[in-house]
mmCIF file of C-alpha atoms in Angstrom:
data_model
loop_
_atom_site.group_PDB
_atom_site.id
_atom_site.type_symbol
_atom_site.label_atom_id
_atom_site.label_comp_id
_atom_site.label_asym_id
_atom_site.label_seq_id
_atom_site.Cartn_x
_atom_site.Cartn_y
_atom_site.Cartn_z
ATOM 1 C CA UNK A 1 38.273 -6.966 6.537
ATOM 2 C CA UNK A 2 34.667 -5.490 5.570
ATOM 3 C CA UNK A 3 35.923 -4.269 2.383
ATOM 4 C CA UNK A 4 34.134 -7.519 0.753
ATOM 5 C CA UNK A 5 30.552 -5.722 2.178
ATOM 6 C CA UNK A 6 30.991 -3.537 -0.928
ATOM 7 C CA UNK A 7 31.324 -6.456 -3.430
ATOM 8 C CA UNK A 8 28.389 -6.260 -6.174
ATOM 9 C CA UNK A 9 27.064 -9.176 -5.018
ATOM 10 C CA UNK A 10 27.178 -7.848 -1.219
ATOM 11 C CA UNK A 11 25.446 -4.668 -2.564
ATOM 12 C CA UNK A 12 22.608 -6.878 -4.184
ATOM 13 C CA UNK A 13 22.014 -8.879 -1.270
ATOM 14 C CA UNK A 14 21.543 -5.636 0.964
ATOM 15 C CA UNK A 15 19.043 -4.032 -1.814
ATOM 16 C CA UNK A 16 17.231 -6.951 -1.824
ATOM 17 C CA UNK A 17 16.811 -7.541 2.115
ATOM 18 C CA UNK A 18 16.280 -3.116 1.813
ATOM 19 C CA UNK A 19 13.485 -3.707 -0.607
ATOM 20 C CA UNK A 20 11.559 -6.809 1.463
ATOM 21 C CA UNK A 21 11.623 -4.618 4.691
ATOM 22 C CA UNK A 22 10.206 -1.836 3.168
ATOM 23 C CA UNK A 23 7.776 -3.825 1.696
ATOM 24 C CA UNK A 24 6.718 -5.780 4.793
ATOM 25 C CA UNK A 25 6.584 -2.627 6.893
ATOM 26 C CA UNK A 26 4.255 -0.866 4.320
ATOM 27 C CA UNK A 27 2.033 -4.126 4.365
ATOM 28 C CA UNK A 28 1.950 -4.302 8.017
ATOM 29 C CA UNK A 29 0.643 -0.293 8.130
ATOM 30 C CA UNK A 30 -1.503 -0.891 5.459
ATOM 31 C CA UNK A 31 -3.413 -3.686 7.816
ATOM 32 C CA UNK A 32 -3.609 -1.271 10.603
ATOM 33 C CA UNK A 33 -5.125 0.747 8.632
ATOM 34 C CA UNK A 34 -7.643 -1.385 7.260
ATOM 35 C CA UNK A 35 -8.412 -1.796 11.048
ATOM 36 C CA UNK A 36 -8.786 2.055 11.579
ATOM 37 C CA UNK A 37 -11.128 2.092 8.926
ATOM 38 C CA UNK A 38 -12.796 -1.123 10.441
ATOM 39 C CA UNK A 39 -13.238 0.391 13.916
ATOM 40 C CA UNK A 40 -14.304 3.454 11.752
ATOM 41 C CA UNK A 41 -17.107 1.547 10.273
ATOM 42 C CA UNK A 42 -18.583 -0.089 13.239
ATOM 43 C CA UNK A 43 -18.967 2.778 15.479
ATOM 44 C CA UNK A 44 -20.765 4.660 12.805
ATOM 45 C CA UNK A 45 -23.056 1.318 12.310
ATOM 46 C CA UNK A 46 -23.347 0.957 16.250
ATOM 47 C CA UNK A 47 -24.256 4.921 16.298
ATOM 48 C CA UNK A 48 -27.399 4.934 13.450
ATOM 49 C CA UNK A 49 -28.741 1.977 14.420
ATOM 50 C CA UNK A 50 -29.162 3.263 18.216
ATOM 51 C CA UNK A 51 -31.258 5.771 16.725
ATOM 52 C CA UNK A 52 -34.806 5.942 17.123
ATOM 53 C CA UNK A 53 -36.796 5.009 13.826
ATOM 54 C CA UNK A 54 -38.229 7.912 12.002
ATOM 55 C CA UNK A 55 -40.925 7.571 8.940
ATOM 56 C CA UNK A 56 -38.518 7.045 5.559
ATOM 57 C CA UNK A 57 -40.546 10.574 4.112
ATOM 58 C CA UNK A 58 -38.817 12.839 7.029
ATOM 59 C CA UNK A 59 -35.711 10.962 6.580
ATOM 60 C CA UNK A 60 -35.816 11.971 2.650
ATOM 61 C CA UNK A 61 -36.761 15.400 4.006
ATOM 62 C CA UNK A 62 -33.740 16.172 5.902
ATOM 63 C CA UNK A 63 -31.689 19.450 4.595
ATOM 64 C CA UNK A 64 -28.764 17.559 4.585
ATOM 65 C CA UNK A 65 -29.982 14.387 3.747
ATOM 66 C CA UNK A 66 -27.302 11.728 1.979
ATOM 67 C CA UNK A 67 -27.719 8.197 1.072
ATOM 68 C CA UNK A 68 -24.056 8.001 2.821
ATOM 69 C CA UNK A 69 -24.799 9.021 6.082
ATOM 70 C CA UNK A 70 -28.093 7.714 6.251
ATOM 71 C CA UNK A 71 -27.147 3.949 5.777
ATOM 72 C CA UNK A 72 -27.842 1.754 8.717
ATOM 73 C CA UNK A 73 -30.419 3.933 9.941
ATOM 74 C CA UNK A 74 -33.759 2.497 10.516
ATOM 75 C CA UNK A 75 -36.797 4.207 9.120
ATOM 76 C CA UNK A 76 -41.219 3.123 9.176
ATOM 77 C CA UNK A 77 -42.285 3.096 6.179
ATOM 78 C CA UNK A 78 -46.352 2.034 4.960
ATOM 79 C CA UNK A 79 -48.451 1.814 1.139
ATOM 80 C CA UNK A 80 -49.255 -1.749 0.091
ATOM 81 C CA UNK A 81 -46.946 -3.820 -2.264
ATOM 82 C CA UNK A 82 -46.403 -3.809 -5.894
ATOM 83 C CA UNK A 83 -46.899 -7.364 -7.243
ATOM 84 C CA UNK A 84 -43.611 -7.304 -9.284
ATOM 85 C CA UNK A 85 -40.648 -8.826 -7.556
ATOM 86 C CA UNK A 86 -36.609 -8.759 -8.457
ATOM 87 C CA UNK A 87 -34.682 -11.884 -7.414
ATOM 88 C CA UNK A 88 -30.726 -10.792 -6.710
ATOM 89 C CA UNK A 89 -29.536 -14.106 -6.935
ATOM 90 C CA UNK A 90 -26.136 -15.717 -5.914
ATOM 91 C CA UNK A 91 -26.181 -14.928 -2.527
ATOM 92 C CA UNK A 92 -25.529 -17.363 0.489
ATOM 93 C CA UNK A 93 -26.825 -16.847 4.625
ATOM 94 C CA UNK A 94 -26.779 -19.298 7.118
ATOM 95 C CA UNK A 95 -24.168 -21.514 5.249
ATOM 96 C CA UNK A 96 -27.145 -21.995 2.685
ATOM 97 C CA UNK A 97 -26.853 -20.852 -1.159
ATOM 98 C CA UNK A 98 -29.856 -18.934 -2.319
ATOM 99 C CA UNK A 99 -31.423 -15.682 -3.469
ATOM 100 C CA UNK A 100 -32.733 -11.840 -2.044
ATOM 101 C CA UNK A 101 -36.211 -11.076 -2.413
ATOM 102 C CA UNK A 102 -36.682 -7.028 -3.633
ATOM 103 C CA UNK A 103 -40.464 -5.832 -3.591
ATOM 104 C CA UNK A 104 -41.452 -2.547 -4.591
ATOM 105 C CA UNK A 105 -43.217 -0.797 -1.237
ATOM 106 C CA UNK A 106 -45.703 2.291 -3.106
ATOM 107 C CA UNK A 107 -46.609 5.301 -0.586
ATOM 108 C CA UNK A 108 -49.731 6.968 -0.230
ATOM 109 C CA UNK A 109 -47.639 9.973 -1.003
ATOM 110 C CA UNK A 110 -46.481 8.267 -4.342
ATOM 111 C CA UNK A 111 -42.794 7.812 -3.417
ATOM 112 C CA UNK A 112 -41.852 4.099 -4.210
ATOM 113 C CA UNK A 113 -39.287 2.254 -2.256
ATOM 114 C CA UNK A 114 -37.371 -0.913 -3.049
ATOM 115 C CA UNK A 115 -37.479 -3.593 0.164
ATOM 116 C CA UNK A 116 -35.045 -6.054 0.444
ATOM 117 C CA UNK A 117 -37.225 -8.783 2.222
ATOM 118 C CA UNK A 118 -34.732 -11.226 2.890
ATOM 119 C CA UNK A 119 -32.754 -14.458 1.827
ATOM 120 C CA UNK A 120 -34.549 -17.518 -0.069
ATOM 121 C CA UNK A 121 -32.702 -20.681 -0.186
ATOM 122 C CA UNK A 122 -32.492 -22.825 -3.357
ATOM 123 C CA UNK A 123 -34.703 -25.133 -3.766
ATOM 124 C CA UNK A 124 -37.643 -22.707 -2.026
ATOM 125 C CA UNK A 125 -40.843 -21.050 -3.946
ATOM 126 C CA UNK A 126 -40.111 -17.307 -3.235
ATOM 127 C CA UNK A 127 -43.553 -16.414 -1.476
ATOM 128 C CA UNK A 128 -45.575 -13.473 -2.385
ATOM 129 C CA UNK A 129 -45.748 -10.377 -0.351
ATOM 130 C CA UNK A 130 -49.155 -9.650 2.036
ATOM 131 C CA UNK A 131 -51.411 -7.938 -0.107
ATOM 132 C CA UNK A 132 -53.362 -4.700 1.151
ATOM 133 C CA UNK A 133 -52.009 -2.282 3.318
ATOM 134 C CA UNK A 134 -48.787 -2.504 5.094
ATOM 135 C CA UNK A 135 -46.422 -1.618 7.752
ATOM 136 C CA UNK A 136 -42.960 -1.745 7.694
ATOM 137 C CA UNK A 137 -39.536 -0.550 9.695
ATOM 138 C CA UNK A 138 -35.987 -1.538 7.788
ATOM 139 C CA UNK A 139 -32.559 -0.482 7.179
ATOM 140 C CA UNK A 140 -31.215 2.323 5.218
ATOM 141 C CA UNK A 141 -29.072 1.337 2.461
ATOM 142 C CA UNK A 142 -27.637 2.732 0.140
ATOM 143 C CA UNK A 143 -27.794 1.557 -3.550
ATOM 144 C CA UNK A 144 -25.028 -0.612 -4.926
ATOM 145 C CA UNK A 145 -23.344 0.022 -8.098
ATOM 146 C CA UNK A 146 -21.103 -1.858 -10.219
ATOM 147 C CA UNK A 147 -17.683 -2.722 -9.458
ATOM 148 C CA UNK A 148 -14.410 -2.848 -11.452
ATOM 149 C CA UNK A 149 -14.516 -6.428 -13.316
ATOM 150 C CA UNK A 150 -18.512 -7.567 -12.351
ATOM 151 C CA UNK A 151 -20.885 -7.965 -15.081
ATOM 152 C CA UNK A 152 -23.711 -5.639 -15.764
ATOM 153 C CA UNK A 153 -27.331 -6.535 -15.151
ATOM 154 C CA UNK A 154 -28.714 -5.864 -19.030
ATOM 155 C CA UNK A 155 -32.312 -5.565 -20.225
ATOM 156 C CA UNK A 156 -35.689 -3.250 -19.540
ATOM 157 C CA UNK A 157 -37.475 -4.498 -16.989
ATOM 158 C CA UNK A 158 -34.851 -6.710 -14.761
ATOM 159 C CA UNK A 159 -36.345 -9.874 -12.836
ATOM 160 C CA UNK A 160 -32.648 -10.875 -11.866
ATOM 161 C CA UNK A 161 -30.034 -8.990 -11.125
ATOM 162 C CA UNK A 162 -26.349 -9.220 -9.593
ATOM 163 C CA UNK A 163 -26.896 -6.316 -7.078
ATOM 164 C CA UNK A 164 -29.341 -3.333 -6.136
ATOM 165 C CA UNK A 165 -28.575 -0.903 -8.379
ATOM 166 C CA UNK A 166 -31.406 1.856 -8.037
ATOM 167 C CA UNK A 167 -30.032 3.383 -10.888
ATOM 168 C CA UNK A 168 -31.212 0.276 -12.625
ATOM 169 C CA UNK A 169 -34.449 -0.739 -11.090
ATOM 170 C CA UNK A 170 -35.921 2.587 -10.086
ATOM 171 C CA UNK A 171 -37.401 3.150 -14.302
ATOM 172 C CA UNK A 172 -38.965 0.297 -14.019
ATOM 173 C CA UNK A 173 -41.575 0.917 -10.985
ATOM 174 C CA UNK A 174 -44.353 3.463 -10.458
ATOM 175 C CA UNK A 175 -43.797 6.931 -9.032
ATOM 176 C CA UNK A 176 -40.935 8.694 -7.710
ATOM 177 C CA UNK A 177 -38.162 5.934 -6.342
ATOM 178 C CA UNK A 178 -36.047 6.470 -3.003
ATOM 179 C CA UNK A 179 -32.635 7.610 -3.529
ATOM 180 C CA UNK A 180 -31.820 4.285 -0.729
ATOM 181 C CA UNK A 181 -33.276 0.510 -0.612
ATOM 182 C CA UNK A 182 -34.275 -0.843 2.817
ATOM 183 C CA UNK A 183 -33.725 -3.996 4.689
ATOM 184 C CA UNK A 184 -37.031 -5.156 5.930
ATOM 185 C CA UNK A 185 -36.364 -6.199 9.699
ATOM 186 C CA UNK A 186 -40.008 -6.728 10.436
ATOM 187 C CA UNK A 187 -43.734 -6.013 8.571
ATOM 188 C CA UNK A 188 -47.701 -5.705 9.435
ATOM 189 C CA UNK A 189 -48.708 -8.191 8.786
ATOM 190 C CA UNK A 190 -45.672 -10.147 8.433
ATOM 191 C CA UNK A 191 -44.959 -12.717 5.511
ATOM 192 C CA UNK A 192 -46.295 -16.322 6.010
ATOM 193 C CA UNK A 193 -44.039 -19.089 6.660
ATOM 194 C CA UNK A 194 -40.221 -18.969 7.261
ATOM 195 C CA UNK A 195 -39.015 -17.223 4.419
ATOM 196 C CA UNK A 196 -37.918 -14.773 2.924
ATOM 197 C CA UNK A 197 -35.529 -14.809 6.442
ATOM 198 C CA UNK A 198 -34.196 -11.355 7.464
ATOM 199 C CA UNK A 199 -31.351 -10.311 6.594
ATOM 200 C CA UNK A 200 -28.702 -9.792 9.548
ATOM 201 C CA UNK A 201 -26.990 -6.876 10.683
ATOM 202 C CA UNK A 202 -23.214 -6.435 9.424
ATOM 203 C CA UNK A 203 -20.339 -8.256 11.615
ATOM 204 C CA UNK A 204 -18.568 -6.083 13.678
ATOM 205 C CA UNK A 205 -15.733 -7.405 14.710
ATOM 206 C CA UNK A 206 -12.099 -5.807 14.215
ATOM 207 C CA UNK A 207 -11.207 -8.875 11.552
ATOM 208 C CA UNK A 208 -7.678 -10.026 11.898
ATOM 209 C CA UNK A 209 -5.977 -6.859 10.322
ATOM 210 C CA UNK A 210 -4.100 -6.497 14.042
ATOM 211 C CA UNK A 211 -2.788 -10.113 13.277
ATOM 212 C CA UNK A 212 -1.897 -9.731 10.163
ATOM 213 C CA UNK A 213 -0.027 -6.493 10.801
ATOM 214 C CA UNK A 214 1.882 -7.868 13.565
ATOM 215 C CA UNK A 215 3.039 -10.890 11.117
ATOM 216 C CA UNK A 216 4.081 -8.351 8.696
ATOM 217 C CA UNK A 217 6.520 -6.502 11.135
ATOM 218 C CA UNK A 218 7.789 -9.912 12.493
ATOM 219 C CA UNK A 219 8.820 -11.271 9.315
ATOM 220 C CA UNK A 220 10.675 -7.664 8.435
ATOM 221 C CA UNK A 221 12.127 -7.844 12.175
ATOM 222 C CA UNK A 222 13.479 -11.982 10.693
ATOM 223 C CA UNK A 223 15.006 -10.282 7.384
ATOM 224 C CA UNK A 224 16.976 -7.995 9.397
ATOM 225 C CA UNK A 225 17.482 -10.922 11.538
ATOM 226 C CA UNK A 226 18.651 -13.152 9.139
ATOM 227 C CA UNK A 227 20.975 -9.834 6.838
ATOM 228 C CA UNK A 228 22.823 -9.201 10.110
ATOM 229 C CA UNK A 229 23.640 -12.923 10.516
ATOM 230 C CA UNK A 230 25.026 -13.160 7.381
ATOM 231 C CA UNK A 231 27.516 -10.640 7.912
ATOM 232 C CA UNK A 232 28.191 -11.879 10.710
ATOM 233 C CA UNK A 233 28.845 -15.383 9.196
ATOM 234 C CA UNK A 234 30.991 -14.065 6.670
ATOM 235 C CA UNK A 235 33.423 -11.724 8.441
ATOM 236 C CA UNK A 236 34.333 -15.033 11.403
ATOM 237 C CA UNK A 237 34.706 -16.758 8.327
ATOM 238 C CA UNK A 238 36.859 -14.858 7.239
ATOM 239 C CA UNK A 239 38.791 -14.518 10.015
ATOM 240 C CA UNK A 240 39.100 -18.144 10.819
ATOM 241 C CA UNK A 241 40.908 -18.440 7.056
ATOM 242 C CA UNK A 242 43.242 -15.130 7.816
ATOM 243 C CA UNK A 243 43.713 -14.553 11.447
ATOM 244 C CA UNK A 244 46.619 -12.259 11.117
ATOM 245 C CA UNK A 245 44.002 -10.128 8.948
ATOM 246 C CA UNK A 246 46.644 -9.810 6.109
ATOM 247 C CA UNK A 247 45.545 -12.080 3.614
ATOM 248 C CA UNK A 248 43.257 -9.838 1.273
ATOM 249 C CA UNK A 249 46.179 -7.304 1.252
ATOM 250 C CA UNK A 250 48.297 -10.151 -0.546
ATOM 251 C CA UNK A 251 48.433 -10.093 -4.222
ATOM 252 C CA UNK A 252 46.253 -13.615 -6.206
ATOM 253 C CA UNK A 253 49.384 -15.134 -7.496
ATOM 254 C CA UNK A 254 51.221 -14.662 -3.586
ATOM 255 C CA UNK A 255 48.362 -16.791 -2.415
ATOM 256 C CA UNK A 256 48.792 -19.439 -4.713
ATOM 257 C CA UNK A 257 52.326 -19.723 -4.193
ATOM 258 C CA UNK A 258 51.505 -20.398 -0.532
ATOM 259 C CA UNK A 259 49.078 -23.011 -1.043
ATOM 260 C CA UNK A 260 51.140 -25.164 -3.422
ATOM 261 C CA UNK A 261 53.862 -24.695 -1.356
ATOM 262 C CA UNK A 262 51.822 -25.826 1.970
ATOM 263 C CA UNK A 263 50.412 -28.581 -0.507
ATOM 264 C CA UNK A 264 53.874 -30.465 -1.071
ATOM 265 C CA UNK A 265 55.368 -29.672 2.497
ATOM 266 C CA UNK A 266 58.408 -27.748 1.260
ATOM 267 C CA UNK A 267 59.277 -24.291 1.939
ATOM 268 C CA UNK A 268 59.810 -21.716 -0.163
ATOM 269 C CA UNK A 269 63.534 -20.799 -1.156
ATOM 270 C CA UNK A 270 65.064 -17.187 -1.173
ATOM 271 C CA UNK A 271 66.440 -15.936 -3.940
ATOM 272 C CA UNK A 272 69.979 -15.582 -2.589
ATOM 273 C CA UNK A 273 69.961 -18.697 -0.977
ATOM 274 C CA UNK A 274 68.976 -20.547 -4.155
ATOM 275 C CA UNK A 275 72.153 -18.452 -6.030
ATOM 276 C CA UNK A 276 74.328 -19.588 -3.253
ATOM 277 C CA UNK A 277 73.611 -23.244 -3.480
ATOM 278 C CA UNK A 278 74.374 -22.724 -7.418
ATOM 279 C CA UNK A 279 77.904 -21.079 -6.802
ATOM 280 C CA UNK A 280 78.486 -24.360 -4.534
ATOM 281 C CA UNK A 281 77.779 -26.859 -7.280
ATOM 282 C CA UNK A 282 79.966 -24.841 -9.304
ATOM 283 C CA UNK A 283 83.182 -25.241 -6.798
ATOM 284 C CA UNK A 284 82.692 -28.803 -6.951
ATOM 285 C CA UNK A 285 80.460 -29.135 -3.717
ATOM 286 C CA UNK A 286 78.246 -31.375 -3.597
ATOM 287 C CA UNK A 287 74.918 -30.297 -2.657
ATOM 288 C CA UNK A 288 74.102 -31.087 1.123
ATOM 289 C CA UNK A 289 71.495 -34.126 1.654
#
């Protein structure tokens, strides 16, 4: 009865339904562990930014200072602007399309650092930075290189870039450049007017890795499902054409005797009775109506 399981086509269908739960199940862990490394990133976020600010210069100071572990921290930092500003454009806040405002930030103590002052909407002059002296506190961050497939910010002294690649920029400014870019969150004296606006902390919430997981394992759960009902299916089937369970075990040609025998309503004739009804005819008997 179940020896049909084993058919090549049988064996295809179970590969195939093998292969999709595997594949949904490694989806679904995959998700839950984009959410470990979610939950990952916003305690360490929640953690640094707790902190109390300390001056950028004992920050860089640190024995075992990295640009890594010091993102999201916030630092003071003080000099007086450098006229020359970078424009990262392509960027969007608020639901509004626009561009970041970077201004060099020169230290008494010669180190320069790069200031992210915030987001300019299209359409919006990109003020000018106070001039004279100047206090600041930001957020670390660290300095953002170029991914797989983006396009390279080319030329010598860059007005607009793609991203904040120190790497880039730093050559281009006075002094000795911090290994990290900063967020400005506020400034004395502060900027005039409404812009450049801050930029805003990250988001962090879990994101729907949970729900997606949980999807994943639900539509493995229906393949299963849906395999076992088609076995299922098949074998009543089955049974339903063959109760007495001896049909498979009867040879092609046996079963299509049967049918065109069941087809014109006759039954089928023995051998010896067919011989015997031939010696009759012979005798002169006529064969019985």
């Amino acid at each position: 009865m179940y020896r049909f399981l084993f058919r090549p086509k049988w064996i295809a269908f179970h590969l195939l339904c093998l292969g999709a739960v595997l594949l949904m199940i490694n989806l679904g862990m995959w998700q839950l562990r984009r959410l470990d490394e979610r939950k990952e990133f916003n305690a360490e976020v929640v953690e640094r930014s707790e902190l109390p600010p300390v001056s950028i210069d004992e920050l860089l100071a640190e024995p075992d200072f990295s640009p890594e572990e010091a993102t999201w921290r916030r630092v003071t930092a003080s000099g007086v602007w450098l006229p020359q500003q970078v424009t990262v454009f392509n960027r969007s806040q608020g639901g509004l399309a626009g561009d970041n405002v970077v201004t060099a930030l020169e230290q008494d103590n010669g180190t320069t650092v790069l200031v992210n002052r915030g987001f300019v909407p299209v359409g919006v002059d990109q003020p000018p930075p106070p001039s004279g002296d100047v206090a600041i506190i930001g957020t670390v961050r660290n300095t953002q290189g170029r991914r797989r497939g983006e396009l390279t910010d080319e030329g010598l002294a860059l007005t607009e870039v793609r991203r904040i690649d120190l790497d880039r920029l730093g050559p281009q400014f006075p002094g000795t450049v911090a290994p990290v870019y900063l967020d400005l969150i506020a400034s004395d004296p502060p900027t005039e007017g409404d812009y450049p606006a801050p930029i805003p902390p990250p988001e962090l919430s879990e994101g729907p890795h949970l729900s997606y997981a949980v999807q994943w394992f639900i539509f493995s759960a229906a393949v299963v499902v849906g395999w076992v009902l088609a076995i299922r299916r098949s074998i009543r089937s089955r049974r339903i054409e063959n109760p007495d369970g001896k049909m498979e075990q009867m040879s092609r040609s046996a079963r299509q005797s049967l049918h065109i025998s069941d087809e014109v309503g006759s039954e089928p004739v023995s051998g010896a009775q067919e011989t015997g009804e031939r010696s009759g005819i012979a005798a002169g008997e006529a064969p019985a109506e």
